[in-house]
XYZ file of C-alpha atoms in Angstrom:
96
model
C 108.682 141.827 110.531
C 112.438 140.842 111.355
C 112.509 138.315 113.595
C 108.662 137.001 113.400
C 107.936 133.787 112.293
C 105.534 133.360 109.765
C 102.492 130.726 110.872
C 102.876 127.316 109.710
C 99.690 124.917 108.658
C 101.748 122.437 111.193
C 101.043 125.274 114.093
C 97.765 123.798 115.858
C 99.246 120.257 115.168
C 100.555 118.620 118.463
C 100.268 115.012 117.536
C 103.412 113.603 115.650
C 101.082 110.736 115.062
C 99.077 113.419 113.384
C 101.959 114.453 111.287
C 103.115 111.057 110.439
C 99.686 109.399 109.294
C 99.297 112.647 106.750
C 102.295 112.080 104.891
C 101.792 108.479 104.599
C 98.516 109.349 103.726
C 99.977 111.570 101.052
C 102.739 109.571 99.692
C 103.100 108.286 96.628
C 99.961 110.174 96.088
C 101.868 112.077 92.666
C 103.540 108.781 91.576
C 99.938 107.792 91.740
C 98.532 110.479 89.525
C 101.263 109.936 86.879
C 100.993 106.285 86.622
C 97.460 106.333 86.140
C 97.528 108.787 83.264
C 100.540 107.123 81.447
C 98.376 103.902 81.931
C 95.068 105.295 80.364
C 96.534 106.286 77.355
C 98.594 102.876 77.169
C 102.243 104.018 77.812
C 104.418 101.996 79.633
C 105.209 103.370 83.676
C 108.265 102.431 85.292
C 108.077 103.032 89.171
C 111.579 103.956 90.178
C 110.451 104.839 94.420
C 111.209 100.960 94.907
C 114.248 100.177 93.595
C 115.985 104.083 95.123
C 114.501 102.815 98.314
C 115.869 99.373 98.349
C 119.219 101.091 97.583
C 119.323 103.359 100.587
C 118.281 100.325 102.924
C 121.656 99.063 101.684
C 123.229 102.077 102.326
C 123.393 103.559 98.784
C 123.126 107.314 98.946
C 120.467 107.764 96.258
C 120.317 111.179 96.654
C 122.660 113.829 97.166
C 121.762 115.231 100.683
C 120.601 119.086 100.171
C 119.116 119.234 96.677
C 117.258 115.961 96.283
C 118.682 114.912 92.531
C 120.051 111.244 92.292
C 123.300 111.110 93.393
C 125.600 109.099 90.371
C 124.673 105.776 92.296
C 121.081 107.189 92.316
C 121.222 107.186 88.548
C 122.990 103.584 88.649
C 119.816 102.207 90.017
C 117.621 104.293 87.624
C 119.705 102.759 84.530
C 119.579 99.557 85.950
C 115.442 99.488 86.584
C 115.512 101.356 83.371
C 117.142 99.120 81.566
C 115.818 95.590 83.130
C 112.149 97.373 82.538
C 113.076 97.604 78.637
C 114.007 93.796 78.869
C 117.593 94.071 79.072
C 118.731 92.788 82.475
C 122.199 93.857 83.409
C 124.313 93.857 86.464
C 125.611 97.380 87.401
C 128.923 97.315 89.125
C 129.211 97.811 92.950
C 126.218 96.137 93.688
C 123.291 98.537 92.543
């Protein structure tokens, strides 16, 4: 068993296109799920994917690299949708 690669559901898939149209295909798919429940039984849902996104475009590093938690500007921009969401707008210093 050393050495041998265990299969892969990627294996028979040669098209990156393929690849690429699944996981669009699939994400947001959980955010999804959530919202609609919270919705249904009448509880606020704040989306945070936007705002963490918009951050990165600007260079923010939302997340630390290996372990996928918010990074302490990553929680900046959480407060800060958080907080504007609650009806408390507030600038967060550098930028976020």
């Amino acid at each position: 068993l050393l050495g041998r690669r265990l299969p892969s559901a990627l294996d028979d898939v040669r098209d990156t296109a393929q690849v690429k149209a699944a996981l669009e295909r699939f994400e947001g798919g959980m955010e999804r799920v959530v919202e609609d429940y919270f919705r249904s039984r009448g509880i606020t849902f704040v989306s945070l994917t936007g705002a963490l996104r918009a951050a990165a475009r600007r260079g923010v590093q939302t997340y630390f690299t290996y372990d996928q938690h918010w990074t302490p500007d990553g929680h900046q921009v959480v407060a800060a949708e958080l907080i504007e969401a609650l009806g408390y707008p507030i600038r967060l210093p550098h930028g976020n």
